CSV table of C-alpha atoms and ligand atoms in Angstrom, one decimal:
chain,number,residue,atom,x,y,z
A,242,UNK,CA,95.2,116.7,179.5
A,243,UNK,CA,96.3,113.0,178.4
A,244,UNK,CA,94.8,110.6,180.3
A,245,UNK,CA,96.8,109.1,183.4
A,246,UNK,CA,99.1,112.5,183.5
A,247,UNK,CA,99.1,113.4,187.2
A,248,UNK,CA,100.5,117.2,188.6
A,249,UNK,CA,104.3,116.9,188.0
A,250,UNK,CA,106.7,118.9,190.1
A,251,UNK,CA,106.3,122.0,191.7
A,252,UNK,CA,106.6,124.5,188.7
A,253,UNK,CA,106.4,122.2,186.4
A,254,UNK,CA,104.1,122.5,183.3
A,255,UNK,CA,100.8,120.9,182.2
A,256,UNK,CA,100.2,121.8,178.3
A,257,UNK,CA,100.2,119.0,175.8
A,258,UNK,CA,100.8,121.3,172.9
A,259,UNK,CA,103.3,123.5,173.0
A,260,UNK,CA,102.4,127.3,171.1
A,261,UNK,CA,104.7,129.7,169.8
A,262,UNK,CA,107.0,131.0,172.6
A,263,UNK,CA,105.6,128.7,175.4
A,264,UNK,CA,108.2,126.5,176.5
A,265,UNK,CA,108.7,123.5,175.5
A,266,UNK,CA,107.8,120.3,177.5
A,267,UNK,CA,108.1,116.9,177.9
A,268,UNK,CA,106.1,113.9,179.4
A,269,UNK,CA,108.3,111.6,182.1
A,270,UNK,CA,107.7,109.6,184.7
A,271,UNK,CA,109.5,110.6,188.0
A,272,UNK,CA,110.0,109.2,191.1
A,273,UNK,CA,110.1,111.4,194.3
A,274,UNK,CA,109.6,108.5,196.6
A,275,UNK,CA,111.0,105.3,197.1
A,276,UNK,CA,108.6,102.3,197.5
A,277,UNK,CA,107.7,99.1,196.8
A,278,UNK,CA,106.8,99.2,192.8
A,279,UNK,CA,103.3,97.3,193.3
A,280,UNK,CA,102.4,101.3,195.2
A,281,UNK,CA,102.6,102.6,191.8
A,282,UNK,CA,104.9,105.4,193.4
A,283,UNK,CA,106.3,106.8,189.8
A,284,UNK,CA,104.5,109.7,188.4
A,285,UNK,CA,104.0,110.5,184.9
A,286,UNK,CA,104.4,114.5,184.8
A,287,UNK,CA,104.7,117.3,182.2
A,288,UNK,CA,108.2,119.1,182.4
A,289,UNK,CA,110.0,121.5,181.0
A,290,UNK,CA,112.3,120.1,178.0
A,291,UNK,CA,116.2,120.5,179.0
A,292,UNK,CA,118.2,122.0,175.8
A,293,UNK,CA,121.6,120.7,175.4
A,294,UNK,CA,124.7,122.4,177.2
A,295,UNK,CA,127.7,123.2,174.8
A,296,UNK,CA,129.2,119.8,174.9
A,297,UNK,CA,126.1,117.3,175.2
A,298,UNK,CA,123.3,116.2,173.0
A,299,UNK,CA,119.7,116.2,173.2
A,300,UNK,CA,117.8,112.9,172.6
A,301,UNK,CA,114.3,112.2,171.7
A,302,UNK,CA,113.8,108.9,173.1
A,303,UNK,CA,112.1,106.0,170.9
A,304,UNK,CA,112.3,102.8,173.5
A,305,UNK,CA,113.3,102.7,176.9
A,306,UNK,CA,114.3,99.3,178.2
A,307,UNK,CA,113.8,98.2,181.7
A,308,UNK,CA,116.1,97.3,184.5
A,309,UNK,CA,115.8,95.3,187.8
A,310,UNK,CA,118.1,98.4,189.1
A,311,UNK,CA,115.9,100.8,188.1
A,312,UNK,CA,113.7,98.6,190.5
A,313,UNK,CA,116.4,98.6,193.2
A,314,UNK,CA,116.5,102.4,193.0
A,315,UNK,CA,112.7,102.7,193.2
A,316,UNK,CA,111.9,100.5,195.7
A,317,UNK,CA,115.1,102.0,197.7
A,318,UNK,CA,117.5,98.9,197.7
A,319,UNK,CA,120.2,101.7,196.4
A,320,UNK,CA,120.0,105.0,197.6
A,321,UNK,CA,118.2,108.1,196.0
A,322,UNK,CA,120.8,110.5,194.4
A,323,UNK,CA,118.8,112.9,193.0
A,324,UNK,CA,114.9,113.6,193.6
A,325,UNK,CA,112.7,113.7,191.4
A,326,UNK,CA,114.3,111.1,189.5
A,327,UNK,CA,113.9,109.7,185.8
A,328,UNK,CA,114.6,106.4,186.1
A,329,UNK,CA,115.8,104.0,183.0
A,330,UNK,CA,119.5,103.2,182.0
A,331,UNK,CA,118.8,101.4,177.9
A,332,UNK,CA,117.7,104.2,175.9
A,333,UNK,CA,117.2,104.1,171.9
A,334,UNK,CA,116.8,107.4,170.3
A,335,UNK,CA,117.2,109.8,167.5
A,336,UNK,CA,119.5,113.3,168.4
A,337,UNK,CA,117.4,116.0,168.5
A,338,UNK,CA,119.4,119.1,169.4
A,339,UNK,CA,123.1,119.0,169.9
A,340,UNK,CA,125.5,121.9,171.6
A,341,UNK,CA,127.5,124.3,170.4
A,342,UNK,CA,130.9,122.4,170.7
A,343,UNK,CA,129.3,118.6,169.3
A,344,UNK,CA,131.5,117.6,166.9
A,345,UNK,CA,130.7,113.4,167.0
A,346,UNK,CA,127.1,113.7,166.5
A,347,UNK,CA,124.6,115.2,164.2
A,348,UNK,CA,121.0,116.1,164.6
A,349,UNK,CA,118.6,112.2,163.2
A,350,UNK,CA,121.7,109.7,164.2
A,351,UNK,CA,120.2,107.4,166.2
A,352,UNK,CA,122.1,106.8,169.4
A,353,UNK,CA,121.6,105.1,173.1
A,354,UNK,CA,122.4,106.1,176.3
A,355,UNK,CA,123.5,103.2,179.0
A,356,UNK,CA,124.8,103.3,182.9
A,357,UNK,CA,127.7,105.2,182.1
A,358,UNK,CA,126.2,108.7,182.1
A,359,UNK,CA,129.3,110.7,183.0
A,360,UNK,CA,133.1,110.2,184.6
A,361,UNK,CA,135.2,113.0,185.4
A,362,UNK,CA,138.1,113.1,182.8
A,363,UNK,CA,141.0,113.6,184.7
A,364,UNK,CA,141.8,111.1,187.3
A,365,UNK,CA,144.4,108.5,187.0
A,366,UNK,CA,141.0,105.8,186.3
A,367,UNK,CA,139.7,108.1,183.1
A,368,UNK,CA,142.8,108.8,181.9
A,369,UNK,CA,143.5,104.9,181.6
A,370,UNK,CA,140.1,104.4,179.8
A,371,UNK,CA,138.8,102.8,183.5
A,372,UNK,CA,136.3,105.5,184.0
A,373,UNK,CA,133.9,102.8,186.1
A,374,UNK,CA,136.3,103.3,189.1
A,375,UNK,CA,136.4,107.0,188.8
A,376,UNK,CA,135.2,108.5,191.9
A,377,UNK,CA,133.2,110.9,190.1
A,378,UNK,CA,131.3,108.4,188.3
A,379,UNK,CA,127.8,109.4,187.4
A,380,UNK,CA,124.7,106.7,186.2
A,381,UNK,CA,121.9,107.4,183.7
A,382,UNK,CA,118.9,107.2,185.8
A,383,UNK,CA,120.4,107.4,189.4
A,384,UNK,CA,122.7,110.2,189.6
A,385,UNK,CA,121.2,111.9,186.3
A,386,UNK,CA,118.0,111.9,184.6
A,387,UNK,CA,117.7,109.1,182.5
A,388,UNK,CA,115.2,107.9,179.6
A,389,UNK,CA,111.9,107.1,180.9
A,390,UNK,CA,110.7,110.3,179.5
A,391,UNK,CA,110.4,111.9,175.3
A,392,UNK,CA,113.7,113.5,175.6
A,393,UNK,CA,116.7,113.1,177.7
A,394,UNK,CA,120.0,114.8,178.0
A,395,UNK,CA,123.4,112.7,177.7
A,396,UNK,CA,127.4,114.1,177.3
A,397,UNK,CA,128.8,113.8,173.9
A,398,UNK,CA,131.9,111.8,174.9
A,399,UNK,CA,129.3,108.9,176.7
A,400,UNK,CA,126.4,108.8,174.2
A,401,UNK,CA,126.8,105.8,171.8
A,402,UNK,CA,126.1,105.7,168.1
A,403,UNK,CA,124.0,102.7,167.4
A,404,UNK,CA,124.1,103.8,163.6
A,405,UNK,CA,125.7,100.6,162.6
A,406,UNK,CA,123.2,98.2,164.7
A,407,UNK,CA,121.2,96.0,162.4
A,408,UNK,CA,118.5,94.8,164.9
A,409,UNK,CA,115.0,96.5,164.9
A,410,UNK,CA,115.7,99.4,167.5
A,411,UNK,CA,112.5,98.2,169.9
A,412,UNK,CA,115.3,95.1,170.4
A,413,UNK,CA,118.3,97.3,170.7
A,414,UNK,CA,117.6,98.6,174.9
A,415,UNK,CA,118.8,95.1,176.5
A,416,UNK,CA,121.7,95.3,175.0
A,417,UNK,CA,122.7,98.8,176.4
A,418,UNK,CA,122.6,96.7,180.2
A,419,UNK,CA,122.6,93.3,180.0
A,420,UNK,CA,124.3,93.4,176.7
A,421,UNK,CA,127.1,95.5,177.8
A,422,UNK,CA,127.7,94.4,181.2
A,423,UNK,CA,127.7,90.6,179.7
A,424,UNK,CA,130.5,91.4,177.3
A,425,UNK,CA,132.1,93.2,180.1
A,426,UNK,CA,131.9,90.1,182.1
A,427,UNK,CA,133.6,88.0,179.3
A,428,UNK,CA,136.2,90.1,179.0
A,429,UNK,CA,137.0,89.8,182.6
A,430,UNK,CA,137.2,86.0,182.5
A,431,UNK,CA,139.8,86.0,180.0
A,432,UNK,CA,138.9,82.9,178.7
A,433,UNK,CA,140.0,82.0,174.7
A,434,UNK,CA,139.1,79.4,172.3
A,435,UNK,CA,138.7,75.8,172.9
A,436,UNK,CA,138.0,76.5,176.7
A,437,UNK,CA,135.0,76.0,179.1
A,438,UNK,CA,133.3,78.6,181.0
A,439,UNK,CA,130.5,77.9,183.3
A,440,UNK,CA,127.7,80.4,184.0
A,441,UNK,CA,125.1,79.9,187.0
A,442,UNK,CA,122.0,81.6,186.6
A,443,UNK,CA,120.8,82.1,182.8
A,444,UNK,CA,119.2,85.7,183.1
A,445,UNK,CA,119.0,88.3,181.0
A,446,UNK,CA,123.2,88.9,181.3
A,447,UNK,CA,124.1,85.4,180.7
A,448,UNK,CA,122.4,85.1,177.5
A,449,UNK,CA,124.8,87.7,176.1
A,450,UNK,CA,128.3,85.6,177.7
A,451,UNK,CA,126.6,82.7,175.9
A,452,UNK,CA,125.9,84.1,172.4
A,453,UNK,CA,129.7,85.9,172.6
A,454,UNK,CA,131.1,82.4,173.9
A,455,UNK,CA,129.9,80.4,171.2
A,456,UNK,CA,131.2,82.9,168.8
A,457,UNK,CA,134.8,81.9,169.7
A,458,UNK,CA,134.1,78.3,170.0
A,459,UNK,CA,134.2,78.1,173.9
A,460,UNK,CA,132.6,75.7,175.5
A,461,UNK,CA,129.5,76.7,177.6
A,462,UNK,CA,128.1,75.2,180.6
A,463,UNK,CA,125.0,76.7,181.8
A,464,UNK,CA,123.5,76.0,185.6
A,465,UNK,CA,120.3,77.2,186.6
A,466,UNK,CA,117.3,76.3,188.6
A,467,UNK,CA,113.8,77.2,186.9
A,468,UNK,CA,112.1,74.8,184.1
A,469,UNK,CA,112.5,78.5,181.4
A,470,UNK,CA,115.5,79.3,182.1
A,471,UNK,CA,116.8,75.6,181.8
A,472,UNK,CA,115.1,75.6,178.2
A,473,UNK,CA,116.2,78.7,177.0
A,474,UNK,CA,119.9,78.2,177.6
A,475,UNK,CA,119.1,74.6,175.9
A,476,UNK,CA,117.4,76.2,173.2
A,477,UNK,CA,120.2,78.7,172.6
A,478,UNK,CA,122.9,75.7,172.3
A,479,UNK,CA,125.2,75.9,175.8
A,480,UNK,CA,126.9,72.7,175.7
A,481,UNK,CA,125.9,71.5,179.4
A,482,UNK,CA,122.5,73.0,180.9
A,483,UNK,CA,121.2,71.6,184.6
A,484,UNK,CA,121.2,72.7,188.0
A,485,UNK,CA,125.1,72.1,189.2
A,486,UNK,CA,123.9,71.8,192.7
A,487,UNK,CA,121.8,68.6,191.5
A,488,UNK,CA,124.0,67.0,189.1
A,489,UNK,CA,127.9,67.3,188.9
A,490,UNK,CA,129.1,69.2,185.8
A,491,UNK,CA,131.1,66.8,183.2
A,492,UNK,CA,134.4,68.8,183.6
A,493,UNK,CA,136.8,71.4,185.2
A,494,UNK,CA,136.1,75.2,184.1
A,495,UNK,CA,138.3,77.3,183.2
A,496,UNK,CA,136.4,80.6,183.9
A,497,UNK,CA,132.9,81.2,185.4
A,498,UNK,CA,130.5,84.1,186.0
A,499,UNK,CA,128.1,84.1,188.7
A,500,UNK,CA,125.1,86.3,188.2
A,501,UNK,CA,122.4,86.0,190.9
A,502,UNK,CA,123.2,88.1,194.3
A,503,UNK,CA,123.9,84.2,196.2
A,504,UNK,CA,126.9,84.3,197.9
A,505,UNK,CA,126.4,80.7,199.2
A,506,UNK,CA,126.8,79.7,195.4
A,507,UNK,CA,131.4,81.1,195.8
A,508,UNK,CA,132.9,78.4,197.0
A,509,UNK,CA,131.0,75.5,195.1
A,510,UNK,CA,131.5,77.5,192.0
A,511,UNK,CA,135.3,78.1,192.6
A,512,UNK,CA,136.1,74.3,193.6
A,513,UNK,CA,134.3,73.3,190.0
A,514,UNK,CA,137.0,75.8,188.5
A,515,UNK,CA,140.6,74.5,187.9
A,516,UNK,CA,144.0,76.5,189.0
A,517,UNK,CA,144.7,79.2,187.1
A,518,UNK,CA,141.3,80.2,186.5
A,519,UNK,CA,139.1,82.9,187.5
A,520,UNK,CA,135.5,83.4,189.0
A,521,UNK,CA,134.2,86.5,187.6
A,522,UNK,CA,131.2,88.0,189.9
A,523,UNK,CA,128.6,90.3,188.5
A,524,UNK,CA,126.1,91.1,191.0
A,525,UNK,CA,125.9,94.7,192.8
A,526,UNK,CA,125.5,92.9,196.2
A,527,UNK,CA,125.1,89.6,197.7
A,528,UNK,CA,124.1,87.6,200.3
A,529,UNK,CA,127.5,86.4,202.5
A,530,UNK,CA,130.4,84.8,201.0
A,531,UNK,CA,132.1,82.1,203.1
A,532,UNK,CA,135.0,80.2,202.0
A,533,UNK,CA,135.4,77.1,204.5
A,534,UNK,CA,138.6,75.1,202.2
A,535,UNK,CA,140.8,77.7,201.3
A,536,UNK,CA,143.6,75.2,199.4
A,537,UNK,CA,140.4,73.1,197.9
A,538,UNK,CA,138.5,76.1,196.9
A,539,UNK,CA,140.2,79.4,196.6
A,540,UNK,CA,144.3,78.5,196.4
A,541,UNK,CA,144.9,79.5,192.5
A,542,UNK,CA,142.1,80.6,191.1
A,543,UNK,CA,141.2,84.7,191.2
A,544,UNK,CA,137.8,85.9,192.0
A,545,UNK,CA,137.1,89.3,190.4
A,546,UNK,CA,134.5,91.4,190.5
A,547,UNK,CA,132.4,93.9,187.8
A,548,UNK,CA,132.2,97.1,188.9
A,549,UNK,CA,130.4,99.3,186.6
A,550,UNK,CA,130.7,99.7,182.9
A,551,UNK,CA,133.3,101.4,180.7
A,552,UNK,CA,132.7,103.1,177.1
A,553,UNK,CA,135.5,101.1,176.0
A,554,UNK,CA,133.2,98.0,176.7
A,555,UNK,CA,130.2,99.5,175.6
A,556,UNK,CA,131.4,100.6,172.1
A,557,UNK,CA,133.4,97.6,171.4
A,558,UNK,CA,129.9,95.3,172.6
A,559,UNK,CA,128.3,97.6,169.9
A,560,UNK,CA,130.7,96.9,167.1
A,561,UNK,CA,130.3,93.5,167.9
A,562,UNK,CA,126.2,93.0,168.2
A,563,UNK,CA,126.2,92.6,163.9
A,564,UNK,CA,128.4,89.2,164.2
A,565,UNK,CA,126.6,87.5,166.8
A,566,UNK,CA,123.4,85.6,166.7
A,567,UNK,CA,121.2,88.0,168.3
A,568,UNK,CA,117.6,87.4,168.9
A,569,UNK,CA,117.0,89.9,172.3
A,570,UNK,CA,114.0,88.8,173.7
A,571,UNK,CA,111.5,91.8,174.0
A,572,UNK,CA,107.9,92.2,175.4
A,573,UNK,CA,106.5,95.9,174.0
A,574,UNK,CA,104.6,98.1,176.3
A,575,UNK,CA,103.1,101.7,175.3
A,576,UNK,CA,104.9,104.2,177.2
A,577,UNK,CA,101.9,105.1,179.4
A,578,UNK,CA,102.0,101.8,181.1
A,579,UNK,CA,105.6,101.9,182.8
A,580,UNK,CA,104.0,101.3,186.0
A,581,UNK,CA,102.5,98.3,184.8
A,582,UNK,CA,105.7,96.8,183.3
A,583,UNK,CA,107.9,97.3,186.7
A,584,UNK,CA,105.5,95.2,188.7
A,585,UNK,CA,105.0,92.4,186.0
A,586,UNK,CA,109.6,92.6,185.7
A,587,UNK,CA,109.8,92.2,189.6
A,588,UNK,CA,107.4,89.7,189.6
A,589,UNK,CA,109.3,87.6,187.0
A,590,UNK,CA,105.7,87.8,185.3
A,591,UNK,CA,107.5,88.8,181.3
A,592,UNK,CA,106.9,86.5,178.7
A,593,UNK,CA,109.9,87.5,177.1
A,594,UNK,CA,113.2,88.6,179.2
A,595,UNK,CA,113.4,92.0,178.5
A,596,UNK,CA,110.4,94.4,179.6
A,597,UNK,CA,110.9,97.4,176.7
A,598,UNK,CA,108.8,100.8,177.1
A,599,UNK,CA,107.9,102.2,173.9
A,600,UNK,CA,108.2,105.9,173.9
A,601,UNK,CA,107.6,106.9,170.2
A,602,UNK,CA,108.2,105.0,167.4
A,603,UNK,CA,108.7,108.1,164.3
B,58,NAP,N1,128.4,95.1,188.2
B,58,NAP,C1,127.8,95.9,187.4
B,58,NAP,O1,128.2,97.0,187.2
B,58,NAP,C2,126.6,95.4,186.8
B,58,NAP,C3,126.0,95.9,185.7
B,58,NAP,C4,124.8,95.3,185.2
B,58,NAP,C5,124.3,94.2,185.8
B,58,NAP,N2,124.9,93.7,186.9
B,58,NAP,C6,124.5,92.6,187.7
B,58,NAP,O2,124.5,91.5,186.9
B,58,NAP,C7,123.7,90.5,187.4
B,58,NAP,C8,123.0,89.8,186.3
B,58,NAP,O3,121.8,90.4,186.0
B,58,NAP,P1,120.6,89.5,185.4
B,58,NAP,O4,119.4,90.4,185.5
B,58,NAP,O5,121.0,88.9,184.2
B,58,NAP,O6,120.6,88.3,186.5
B,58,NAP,P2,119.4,87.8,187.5
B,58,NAP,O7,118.2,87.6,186.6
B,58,NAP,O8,119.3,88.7,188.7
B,58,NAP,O9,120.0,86.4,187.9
B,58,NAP,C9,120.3,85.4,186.9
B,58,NAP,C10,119.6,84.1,187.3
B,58,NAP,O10,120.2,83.6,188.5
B,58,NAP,C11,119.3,82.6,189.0
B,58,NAP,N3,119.2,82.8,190.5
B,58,NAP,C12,118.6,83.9,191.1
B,58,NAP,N4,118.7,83.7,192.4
B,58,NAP,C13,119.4,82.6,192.6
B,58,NAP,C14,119.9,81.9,193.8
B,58,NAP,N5,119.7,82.4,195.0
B,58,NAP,N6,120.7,80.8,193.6
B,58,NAP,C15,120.9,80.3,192.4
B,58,NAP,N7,120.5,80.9,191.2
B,58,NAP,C16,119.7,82.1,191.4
B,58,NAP,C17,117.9,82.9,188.4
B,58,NAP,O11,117.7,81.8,187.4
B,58,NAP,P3,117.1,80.4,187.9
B,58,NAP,O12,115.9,80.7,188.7
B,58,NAP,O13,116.8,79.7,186.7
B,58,NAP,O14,118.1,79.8,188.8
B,58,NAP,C18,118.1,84.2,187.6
B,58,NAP,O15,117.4,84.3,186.4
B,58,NAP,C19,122.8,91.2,188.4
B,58,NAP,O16,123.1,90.7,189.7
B,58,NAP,C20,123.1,92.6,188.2
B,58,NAP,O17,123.1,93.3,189.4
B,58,NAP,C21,126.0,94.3,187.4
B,59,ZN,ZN1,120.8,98.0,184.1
B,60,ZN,ZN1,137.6,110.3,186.7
């Protein structure tokens, strides 16, 4: 038995090598309980490997990136939808098996699997390419298995072909969360050339806004609070980097995004943006919002929200990734120490951004 394999689920299997008519397993971690991460409360179990249904594809999972909602989800912050659980939402991989009715995908394309896991098809939302407000809506690694495991399971019509991605694929995860949900962000600002847009906080999201920003020659200012996060956005060229509570940004925005969950942060951000414009928020929850001077603060501007991703988003990120200066910042770790990298990505303890699992690299 490989070492650190605990008993998996009732029923489940515990051979390493699969013989002739045995079925076929996998190794994943699961998590049956929610808890704080430093318990170690993920499991890494044998299963039995899923085939692919008639319309979805079978993926054998190279690197699995890691999420703070994966975090929120284990620790119980969001609900438990399904138990056991396999947690992870940036998936790299190479199709394995594919159903009888695949016709977008072949057997070796190498292809990810993000939030978006499935959407129902037929309400009013999918029908107009808004599938993140269908109320069907189902996420990799919360409402379905996801990719902290050697294989994983994803619907034809939501799996995306990374084929065309340049980057070395252990880099490729963060964009299937940050990456995606950054762009998505952008796009919600609607904010064009020769403008200024102001992000507060310069985590793993906002270094995607930037790198698409500068691509179209808009301006980026860029406040944040800690001494590494002031120095990468520096490093990475935003126009204006400090902390905007300390020292008074040189103009007007015509956008912003705010990315931490600090409702406090609203109404400073909205008075620093000028009528017309828009404050895009990205967090899943936040602390309260209060907005004291309505005609200072809110009268003109639009504050929107994201809520969930979209394939059209996620495919046109993708198609995108090639033209933009992309250097994802990735710390490795063997896919055996999952536990390990959790703790050290809740304790802000990385020394890159991104905390990537490595499930097999052939
Ligand atoms: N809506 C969706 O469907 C969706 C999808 C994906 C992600 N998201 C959300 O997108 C957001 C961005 O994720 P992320 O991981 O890139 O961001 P993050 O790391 O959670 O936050 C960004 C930065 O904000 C700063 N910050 C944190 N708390 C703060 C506070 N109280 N006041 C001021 N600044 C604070 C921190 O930098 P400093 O310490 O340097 O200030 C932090 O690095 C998350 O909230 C996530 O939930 C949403
Ligand atoms: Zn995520
Ligand atoms: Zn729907």
């Amino acid at each position: 038995m490989p070492e650190g394999v605990e008993q998996g689920v009732p029923g489940a299997l515990r051979r390493s090598t699969p013989h002739i008519g045995e079925e076929v397993i996998l190794k994943a971690w699961i998590l049956t309980k929610q808890a704080p991460i430093e318990e170690r409360s993920l499991s890494l179990v044998e299963l039995p490997n899923p085939s692919a249904g008639d319309r979805e594809i079978r993926i054998k999972v190279s690197y699995s990136g890691i999420c703070r909602t994966d975090i929120h989800i284990a620790e119980g912050d969001l609900p438990l939808m399904k138990s056991p659980i396999i947690l992870g939402h940036e998936v790299v991989g190479i199709v394995d098996q594919v159903g009888e009715e695949i016709t977008q995908f072949q057997v070796g394309e190498r292809v990810g699997a993000y939030w978006l896991h499935s959407a129902c098809g037929q309400c009013k939302y999918c029908l107009s390419s808004r599938e993140n407000y269908c109320p069907a809506f189902q996420a990799t690694g919360w409402h379905a298995d996801g990719g902290f495991a050697e294989y994983m399971i994803v619907p034809e019509g939501f799996a995306l072909s990374l084929e065309t991605v340049r980057l070395e694929p252990g880099k490729i995860p963060p964009l299937l969360c940050p990456g995606i949900a950054g762009y998505a962000a952008f796009k919600l600002a609607e904010i064009e050339s020769g403008e200024i847009l102001g992000l507060y906080g310069f985590g793993p999201t906002a270094y995607y806004v930037l790198k698409i920003a500068q691509s179209l020659s808009i301006e980026t200012y860029v406040s944040t609070r800690s001494t590494r996060n002031l120095e990468r956005a520096r490093r990475e060229g935003a126009v204006w980097v400090a902390d905007a509570s300390k020292t008074e940004m040189p103009a007007k925005l015509d956008a912003a995004i705010l990315f931490p969950p600090a409702g406090n942060l609203v109404e400073p951000i909205l008075s620093q943006v000028k009528a017309g414009g828009c404050l895009v928020m990205a967090p899943v929850s936040t602390s309260t919002i209060a907005i004291e001077q309505y005609s200072a603060s809110l009268w003109g501007r639009t504050i929107k929200t994201l809520y969930q991703l979209r394939r059209t988003e996620a495919k046109e990120f993708i198609a995108l990734v090639n033209d933009l200066d992309l250097q994802p910042g990735v710390t490795l770790f063997p896919f055996e120490e999952l536990d390990e990298a959790l703790i050290l990505t809740k304790q802000n303890k990385l020394e890159q951004a991104n905390a990537v699992i490595t499930v097999r690299t052939k």
